[in-house]
mmCIF file of C-alpha atoms and ligand atoms in Angstrom:
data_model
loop_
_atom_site.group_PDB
_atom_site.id
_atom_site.type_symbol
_atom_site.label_atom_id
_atom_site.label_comp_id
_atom_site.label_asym_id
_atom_site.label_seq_id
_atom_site.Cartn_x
_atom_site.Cartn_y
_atom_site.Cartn_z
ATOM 1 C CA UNK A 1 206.743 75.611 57.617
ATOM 2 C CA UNK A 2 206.945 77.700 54.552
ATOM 3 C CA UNK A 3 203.784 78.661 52.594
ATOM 4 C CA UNK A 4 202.712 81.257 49.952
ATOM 5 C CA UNK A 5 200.300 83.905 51.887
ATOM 6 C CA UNK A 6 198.307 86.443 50.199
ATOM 7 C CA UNK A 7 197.999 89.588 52.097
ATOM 8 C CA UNK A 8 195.981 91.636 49.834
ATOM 9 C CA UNK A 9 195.008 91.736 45.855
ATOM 10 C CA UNK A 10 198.218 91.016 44.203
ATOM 11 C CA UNK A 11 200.328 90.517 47.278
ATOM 12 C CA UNK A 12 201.787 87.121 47.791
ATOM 13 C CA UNK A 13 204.302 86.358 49.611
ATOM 14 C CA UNK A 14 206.873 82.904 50.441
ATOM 15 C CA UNK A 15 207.277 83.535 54.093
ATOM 16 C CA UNK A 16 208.302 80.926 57.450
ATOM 17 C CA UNK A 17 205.642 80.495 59.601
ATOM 18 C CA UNK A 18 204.089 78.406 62.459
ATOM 19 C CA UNK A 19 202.527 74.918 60.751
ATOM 20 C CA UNK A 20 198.817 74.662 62.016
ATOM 21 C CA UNK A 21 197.436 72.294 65.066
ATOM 22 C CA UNK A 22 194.527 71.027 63.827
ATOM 23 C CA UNK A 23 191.355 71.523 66.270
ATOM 24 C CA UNK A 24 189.050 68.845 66.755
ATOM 25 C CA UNK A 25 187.890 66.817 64.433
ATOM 26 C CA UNK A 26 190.715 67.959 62.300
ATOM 27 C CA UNK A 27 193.715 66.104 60.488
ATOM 28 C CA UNK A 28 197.097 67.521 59.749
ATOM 29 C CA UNK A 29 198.002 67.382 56.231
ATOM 30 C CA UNK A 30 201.444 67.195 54.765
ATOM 31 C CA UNK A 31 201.069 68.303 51.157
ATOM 32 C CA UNK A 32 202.731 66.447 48.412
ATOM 33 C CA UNK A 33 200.944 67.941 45.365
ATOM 34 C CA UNK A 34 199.311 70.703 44.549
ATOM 35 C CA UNK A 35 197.477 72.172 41.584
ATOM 36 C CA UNK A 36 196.938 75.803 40.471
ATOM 37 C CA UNK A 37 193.473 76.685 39.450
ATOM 38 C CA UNK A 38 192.340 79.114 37.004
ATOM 39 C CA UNK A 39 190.342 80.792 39.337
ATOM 40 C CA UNK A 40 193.590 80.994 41.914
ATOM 41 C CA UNK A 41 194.736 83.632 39.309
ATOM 42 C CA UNK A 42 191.515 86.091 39.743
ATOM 43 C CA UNK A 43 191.783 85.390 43.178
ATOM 44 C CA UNK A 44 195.549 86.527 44.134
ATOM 45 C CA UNK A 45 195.173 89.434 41.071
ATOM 46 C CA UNK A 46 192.058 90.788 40.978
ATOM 47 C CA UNK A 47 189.437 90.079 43.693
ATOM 48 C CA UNK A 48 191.524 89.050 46.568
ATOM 49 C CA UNK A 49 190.313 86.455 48.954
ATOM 50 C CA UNK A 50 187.008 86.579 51.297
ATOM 51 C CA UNK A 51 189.383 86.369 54.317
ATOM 52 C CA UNK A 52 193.056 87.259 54.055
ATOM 53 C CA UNK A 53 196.087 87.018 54.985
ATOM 54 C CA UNK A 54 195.452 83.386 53.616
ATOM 55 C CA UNK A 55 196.952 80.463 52.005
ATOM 56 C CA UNK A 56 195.719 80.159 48.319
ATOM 57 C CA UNK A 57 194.851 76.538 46.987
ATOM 58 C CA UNK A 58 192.313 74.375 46.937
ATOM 59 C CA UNK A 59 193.618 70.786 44.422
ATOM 60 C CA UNK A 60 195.712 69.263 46.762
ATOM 61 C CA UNK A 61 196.639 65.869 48.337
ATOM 62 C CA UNK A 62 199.098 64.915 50.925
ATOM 63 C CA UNK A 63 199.924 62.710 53.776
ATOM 64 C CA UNK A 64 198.293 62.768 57.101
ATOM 65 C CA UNK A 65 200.899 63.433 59.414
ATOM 66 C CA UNK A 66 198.382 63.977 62.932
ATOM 67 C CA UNK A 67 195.134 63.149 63.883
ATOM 68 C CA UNK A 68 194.011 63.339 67.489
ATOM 69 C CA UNK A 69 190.538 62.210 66.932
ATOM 70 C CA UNK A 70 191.384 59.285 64.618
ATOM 71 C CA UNK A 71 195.055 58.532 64.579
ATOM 72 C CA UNK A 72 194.195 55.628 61.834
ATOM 73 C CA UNK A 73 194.409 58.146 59.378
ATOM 74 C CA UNK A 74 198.302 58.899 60.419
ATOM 75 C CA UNK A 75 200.402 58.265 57.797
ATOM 76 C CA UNK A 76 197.211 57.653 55.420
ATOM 77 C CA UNK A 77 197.840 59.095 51.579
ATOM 78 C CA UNK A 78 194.945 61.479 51.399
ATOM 79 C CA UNK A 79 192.571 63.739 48.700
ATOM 80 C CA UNK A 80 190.953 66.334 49.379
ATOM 81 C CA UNK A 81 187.553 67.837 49.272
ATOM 82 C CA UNK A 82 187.967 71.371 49.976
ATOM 83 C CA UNK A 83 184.583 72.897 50.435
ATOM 84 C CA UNK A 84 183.408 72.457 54.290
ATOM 85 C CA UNK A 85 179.679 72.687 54.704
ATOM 86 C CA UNK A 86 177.447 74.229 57.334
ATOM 87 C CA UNK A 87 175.727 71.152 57.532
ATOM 88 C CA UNK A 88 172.441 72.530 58.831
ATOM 89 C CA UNK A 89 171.405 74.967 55.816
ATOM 90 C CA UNK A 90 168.641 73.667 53.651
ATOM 91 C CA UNK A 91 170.891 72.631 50.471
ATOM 92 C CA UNK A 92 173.261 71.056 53.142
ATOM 93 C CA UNK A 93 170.055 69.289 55.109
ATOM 94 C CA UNK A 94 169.401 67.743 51.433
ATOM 95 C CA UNK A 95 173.332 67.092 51.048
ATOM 96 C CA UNK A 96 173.716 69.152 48.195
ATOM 97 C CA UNK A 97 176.950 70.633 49.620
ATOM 98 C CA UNK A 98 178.059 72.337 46.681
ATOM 99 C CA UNK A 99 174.944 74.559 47.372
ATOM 100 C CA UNK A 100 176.003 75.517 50.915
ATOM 101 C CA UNK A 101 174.809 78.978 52.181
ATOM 102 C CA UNK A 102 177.680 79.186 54.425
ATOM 103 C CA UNK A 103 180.320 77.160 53.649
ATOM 104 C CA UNK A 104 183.863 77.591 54.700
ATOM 105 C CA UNK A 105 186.811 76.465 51.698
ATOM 106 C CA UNK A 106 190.131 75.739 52.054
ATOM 107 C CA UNK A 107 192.307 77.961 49.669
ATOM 108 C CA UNK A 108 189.837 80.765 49.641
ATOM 109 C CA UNK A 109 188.242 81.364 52.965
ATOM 110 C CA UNK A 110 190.696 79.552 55.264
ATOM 111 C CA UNK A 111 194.302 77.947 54.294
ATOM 112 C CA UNK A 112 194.753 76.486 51.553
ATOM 113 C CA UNK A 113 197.477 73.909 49.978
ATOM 114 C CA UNK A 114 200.128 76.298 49.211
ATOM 115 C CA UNK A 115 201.791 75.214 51.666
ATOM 116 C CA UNK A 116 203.922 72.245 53.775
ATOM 117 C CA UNK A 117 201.088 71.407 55.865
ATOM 118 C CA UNK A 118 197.401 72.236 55.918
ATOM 119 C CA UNK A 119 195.092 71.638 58.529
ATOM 120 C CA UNK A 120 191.681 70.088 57.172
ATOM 121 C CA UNK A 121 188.533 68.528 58.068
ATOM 122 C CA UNK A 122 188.279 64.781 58.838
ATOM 123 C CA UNK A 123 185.092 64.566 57.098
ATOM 124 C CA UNK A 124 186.467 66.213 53.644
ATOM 125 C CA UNK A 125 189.717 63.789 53.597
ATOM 126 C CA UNK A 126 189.281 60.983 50.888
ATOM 127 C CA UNK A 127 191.733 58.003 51.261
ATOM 128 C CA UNK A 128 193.381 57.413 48.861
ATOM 129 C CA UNK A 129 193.606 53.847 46.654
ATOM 130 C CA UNK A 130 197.657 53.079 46.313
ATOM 131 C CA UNK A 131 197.593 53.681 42.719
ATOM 132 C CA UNK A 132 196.490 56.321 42.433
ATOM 133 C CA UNK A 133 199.434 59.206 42.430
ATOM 134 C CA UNK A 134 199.983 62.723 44.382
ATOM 135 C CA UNK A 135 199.690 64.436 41.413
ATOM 136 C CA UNK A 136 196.751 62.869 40.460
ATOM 137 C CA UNK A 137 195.130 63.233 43.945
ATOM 138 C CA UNK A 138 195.816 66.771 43.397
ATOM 139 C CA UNK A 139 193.488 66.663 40.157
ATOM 140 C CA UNK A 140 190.300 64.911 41.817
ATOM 141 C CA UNK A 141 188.697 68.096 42.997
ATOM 142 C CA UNK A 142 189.132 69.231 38.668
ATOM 143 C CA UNK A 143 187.965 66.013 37.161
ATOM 144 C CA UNK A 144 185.037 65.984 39.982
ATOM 145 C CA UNK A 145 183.997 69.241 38.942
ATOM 146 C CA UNK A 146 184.296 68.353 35.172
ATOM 147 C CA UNK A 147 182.258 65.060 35.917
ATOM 148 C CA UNK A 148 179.148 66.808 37.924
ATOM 149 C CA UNK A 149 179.260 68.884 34.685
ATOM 150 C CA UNK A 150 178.771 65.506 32.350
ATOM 151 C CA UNK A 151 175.643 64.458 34.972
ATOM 152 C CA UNK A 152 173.894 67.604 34.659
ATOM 153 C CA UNK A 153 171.483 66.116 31.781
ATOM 154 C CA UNK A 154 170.738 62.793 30.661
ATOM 155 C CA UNK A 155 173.524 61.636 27.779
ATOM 156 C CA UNK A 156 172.331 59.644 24.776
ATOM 157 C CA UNK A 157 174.268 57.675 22.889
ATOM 158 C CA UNK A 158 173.201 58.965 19.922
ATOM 159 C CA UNK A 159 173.457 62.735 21.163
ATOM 160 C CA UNK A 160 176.103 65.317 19.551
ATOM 161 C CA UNK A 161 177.826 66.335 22.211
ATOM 162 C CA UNK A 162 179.868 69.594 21.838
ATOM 163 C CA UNK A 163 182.727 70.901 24.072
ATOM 164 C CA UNK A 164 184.235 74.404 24.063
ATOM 165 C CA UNK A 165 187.101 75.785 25.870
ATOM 166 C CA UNK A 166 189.528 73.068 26.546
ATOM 167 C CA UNK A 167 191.205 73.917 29.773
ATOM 168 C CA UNK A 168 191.413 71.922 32.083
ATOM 169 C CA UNK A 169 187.714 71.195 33.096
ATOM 170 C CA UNK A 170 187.060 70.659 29.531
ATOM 171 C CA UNK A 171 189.969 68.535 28.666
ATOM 172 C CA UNK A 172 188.556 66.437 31.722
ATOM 173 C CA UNK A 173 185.070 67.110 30.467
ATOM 174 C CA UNK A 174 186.354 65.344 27.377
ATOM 175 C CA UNK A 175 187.915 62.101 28.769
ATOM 176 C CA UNK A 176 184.840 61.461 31.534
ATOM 177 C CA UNK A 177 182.411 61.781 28.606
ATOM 178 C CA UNK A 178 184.495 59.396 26.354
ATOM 179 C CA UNK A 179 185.343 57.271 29.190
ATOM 180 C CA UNK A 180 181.423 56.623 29.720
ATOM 181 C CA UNK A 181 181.313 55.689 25.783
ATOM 182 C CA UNK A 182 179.578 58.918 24.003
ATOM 183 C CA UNK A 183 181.903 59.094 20.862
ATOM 184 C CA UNK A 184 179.654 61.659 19.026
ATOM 185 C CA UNK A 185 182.312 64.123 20.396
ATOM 186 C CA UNK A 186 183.062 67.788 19.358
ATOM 187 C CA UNK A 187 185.475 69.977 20.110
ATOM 188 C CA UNK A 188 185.664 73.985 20.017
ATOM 189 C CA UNK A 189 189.118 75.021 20.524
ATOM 190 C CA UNK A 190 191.932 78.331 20.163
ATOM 191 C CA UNK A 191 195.258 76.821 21.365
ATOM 192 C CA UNK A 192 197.851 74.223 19.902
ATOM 193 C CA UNK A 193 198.192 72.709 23.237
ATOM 194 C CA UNK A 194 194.743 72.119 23.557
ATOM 195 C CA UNK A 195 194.651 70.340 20.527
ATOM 196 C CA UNK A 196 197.232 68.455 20.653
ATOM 197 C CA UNK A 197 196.384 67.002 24.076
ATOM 198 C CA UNK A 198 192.958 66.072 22.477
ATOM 199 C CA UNK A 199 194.354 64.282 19.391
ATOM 200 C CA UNK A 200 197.280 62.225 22.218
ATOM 201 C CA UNK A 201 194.225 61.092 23.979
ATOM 202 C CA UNK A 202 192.862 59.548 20.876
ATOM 203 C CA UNK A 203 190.090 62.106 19.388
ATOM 204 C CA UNK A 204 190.374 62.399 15.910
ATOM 205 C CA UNK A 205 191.807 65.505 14.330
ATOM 206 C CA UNK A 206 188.613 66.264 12.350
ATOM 207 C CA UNK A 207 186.306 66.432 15.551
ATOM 208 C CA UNK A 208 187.977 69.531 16.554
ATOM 209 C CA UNK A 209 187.059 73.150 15.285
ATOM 210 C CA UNK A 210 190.234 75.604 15.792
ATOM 211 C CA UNK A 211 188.289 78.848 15.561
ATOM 212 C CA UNK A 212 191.297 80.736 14.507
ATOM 213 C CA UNK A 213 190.502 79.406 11.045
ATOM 214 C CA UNK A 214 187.216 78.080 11.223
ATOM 215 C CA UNK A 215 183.450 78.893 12.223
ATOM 216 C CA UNK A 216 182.556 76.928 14.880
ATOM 217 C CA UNK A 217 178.630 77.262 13.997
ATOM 218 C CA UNK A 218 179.354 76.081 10.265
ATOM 219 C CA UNK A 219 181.483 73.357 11.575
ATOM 220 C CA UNK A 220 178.908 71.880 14.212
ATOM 221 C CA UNK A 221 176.293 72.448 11.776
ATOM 222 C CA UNK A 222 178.199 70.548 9.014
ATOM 223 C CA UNK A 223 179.192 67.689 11.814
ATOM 224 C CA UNK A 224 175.099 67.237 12.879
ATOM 225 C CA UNK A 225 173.669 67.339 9.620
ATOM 226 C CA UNK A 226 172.636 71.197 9.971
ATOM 227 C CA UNK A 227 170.593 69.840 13.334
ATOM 228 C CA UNK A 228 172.848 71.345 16.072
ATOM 229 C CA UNK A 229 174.435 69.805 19.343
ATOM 230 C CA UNK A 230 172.110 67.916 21.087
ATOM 231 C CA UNK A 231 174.173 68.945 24.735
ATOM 232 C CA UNK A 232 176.469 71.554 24.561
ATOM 233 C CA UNK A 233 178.731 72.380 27.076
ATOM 234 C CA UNK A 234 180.434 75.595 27.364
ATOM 235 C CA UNK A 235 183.598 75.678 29.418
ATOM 236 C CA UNK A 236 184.781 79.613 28.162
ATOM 237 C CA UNK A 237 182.534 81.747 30.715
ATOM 238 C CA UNK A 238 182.815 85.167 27.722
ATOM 239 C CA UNK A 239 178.791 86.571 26.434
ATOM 240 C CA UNK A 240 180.375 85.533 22.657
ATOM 241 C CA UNK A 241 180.815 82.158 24.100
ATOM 242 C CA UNK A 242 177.468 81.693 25.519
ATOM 243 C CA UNK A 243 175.502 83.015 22.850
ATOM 244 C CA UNK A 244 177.298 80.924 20.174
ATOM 245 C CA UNK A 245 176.442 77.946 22.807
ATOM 246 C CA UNK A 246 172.291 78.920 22.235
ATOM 247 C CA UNK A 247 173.188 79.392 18.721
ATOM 248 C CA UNK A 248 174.309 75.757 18.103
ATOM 249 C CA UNK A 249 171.909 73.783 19.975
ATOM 250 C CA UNK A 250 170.179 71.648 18.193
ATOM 251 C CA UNK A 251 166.185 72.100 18.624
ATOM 252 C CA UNK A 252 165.590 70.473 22.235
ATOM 253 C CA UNK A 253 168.785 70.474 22.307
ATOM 254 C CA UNK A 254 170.788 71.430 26.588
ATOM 255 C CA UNK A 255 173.222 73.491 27.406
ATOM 256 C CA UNK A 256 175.426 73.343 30.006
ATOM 257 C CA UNK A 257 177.321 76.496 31.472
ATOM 258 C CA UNK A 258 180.795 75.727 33.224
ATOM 259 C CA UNK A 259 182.936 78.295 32.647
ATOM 260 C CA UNK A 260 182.916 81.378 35.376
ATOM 261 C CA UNK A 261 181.574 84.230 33.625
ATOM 262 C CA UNK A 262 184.337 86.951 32.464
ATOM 263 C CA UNK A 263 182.121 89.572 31.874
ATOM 264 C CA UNK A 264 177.730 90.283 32.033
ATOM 265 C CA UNK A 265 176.369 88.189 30.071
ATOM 266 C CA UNK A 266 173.519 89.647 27.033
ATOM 267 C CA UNK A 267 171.922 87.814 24.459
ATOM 268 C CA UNK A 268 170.555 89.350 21.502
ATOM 269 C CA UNK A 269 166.775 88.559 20.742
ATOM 270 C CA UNK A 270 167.226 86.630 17.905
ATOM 271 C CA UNK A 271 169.139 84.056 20.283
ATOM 272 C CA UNK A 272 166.379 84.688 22.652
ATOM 273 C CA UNK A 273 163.913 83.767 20.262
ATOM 274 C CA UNK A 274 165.487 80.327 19.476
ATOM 275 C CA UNK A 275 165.883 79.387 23.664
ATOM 276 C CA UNK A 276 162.069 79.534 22.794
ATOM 277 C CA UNK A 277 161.065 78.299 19.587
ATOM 278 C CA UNK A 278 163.741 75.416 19.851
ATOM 279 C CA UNK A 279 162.454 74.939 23.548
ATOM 280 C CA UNK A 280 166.756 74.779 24.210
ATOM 281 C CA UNK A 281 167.173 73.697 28.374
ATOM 282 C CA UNK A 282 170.072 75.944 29.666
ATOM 283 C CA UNK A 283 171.931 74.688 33.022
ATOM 284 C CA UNK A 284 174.513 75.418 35.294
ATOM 285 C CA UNK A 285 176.933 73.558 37.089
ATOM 286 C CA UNK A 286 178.457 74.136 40.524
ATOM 287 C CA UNK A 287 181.704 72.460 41.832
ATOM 288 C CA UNK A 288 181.347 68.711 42.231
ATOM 289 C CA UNK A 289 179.314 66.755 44.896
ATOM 290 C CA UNK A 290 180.695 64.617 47.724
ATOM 291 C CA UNK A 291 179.131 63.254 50.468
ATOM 292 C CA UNK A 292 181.689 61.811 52.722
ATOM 293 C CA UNK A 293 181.488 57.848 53.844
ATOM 294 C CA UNK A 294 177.797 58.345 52.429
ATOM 295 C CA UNK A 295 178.370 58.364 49.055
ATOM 296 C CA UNK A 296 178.401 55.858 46.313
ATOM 297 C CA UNK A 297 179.761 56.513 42.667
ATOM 298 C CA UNK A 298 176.567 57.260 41.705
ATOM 299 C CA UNK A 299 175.608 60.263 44.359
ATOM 300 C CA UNK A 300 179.600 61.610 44.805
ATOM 301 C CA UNK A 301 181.245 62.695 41.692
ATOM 302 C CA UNK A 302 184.884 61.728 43.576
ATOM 303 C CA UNK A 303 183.824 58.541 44.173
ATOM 304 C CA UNK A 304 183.260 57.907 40.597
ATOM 305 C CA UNK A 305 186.217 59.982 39.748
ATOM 306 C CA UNK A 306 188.011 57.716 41.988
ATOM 307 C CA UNK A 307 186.215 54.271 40.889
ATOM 308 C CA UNK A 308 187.111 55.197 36.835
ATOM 309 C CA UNK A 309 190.456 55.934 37.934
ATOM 310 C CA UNK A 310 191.149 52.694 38.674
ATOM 311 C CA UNK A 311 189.734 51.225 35.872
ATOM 312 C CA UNK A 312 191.702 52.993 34.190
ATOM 313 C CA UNK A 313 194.557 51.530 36.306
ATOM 314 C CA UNK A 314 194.016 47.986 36.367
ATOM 315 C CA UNK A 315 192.881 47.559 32.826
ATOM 316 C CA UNK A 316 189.270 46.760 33.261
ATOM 317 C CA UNK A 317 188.352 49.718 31.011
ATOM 318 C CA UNK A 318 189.104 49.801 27.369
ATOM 319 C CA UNK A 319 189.428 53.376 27.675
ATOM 320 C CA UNK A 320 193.120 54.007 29.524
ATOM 321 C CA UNK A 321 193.139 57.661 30.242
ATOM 322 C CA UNK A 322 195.723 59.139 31.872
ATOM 323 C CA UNK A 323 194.944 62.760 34.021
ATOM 324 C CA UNK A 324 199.165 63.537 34.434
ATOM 325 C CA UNK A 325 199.325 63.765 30.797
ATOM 326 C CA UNK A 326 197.402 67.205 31.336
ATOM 327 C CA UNK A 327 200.251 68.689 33.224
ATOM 328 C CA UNK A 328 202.478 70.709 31.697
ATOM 329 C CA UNK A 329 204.671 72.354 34.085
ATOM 330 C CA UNK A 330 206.122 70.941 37.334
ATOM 331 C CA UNK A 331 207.241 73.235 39.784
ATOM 332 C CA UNK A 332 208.010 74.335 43.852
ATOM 333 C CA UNK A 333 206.545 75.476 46.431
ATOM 334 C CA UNK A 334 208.825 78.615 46.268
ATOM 335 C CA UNK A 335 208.011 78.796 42.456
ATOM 336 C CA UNK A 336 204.067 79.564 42.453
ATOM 337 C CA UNK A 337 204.379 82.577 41.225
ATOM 338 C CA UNK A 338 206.787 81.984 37.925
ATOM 339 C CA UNK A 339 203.331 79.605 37.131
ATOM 340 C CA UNK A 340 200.725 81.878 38.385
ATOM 341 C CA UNK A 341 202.394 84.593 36.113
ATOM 342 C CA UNK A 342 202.605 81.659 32.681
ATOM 343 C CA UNK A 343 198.724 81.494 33.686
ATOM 344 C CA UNK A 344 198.272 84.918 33.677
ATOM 345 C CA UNK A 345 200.265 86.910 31.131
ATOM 346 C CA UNK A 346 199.692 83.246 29.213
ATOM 347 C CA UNK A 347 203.894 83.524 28.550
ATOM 348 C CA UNK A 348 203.301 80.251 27.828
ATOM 349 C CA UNK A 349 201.462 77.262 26.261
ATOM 350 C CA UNK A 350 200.088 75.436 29.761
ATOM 351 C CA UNK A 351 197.240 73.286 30.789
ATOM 352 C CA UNK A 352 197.521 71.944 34.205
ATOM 353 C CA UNK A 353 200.106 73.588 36.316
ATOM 354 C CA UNK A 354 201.462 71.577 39.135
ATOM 355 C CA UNK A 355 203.238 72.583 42.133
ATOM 356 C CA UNK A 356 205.360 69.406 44.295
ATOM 357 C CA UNK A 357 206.909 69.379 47.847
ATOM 358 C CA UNK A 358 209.888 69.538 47.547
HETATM 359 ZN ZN1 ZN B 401 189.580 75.187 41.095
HETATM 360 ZN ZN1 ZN B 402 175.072 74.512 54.405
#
């Protein structure tokens, strides 16, 4: 098969090589679609993997081509979960799998989807409904991730919900949160794109601050009647980022912290003071959870990724929201690194960058 292997920080290559046998209780995997993730960039550039040589990507979905221990599956259209779980540490004993103390994850500890065929886990396969697309498929692991996010507090209706940094997880952040009726929506964002996918989807212009012309405190201040966000969820992961979060809670008010942190992280102790006098709850968020055949929409964020999906679909939801519309670039296996290189010089306006089998 041919797959993109990274041998070291900043060395990836396209090479042949041998397709994987799956051990036991394994499934081969023909990929159809595959996603690149933000966090693929650090990876290849700057911190390498935890085990390399290794295949990079972790949003794919594909076909099951073999199965020895359950040959139902063959020729099943599959999702997939890529974080494998111990199982027997205390998080995983409580099914919290996100938490795992020693987890093993496909596209950064063992091979990933960039590549014709990936060997994976039985257990971490999710079948998938027949409307719902490859490319789509290849987004569950993004939108689950952006919905256990949205269930990290209790949502009012009434609440002012804020939402900066609208990459991916936020632009998903954005339609889950809508999608579950909260309409007391704002937006923090810096790029055309990101606005412009916002205002397709249906949010009105004026909910959105562009900070390269206006003052996102002022603005979420003027939008809450000087009271502040009641949940505010910051998606950008720099210290100017999460101190303006603290800064425009509302008293009460919850913040949620998504983004991966670009730098340390200080507050100064007049934003200290208000996480005490306003008595602001601070949070973060980890992946997404997913509990196998276990799991109902209301314990597995893929399963309700998966349930308001189709919805979506089939019409029984107002709301029609449609995930594809985030991608911006389609493009081959052999290509990965003309997008990881838009993602990282940012040559280019992108949002969701999606790779296809060819
Ligand atoms: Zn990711
Ligand atoms: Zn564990």
């Amino acid at each position: 098969m041919r797959a993109q292997i990274l041998y070291g920080i900043g060395n990836l290559k396209y090479v042949e090589m041998e397709a994987p046998s799956p051990r036991p209780g394994e499934a081969l995997v023909k990929v159809a679609a595959s996603g690149i993730c933000g966090s693929d960039v650090s990876r290849i550039y700057k911190t390498g993997a935890h085990n390399m040589p290794l295949i990079p990507g972790h949003e794919f979905s594909g076909v099951v081509e073999r199965c020895p221990d359950k040959p139902s599956l063959e020729g099943k259209r599959v999702g997939v979960f890529p974080l494998i779980p111990c199982k027997s540490c205390p998080q995983c004993k409580e099914k919290h799998y996100e938490m795992c103390q020693s987890y093993d994850y496909l596209g950064s500890r063992r091979d990933g989807g960039f590549a014709e065929y990936v060997s994976v886990p039985v257990w971490n396969l999710v079948e998938l409904p027949e409307e719902i697309s490859f490319e789509e498929a290849a987004m569950l692991e993004p939108m689950s991730v952006a919905v256990h996010a949205m269930r990290r507090f209790y949502l009012d209706k009434k609440d002012d919900i804020v939402i900066c940094g609208l990459g991916t997880i936020g632009l998903f952040l954005a339609m889950f949160i809508s999608d579950a009726g909260y309409d007391r929506l704002w937006f923090v964002a810096n790029k055309d794109v990101q606005m412009s996918k916002l205002i397709n989807m249906g949010f009105p212009e004026n909910h959105i601050c562009d900070v390269r012309y206006g003052d996102p405190y002022r603005f979420i201040m003027d939008k809450t009647g000087g009271k502040g966000a009641d949940v505010y969820f910051e998606a950008v992961g720099r210290p100017e980022n999460y101190e303006q979060a603290i800064r425009c809670a509302a008293p009460m008010g919850k913040v949620v912290l998504v983004g991966n942190p670009a730098a340390d992280m200080n507050l100064s102790k007049d934003t200290y003071w208000k996480i005490l006098r306003n008595q602001i709850d601070i949070t973060g968020t980890w992946n997404s959870s997913y509990l196998g055949d276990e799991g109902t929409s209301c314990t597995d964020d893929w399963k309700y990724v998966l349930e308001r999906l189709r919805a979506w679909k089939d019409g029984s939801s107002e709301n029609g929201f449609s995930p594809e519309d985030l991608i911006t670039h389609r493009l081959s296996l052999s290509e990965i690194p003309t997008g990881l290189d838009i993602m990282k010089r940012k040559s280019e306006d992108y949002i969701k960058i999606m790779i296809n089998a060819g």
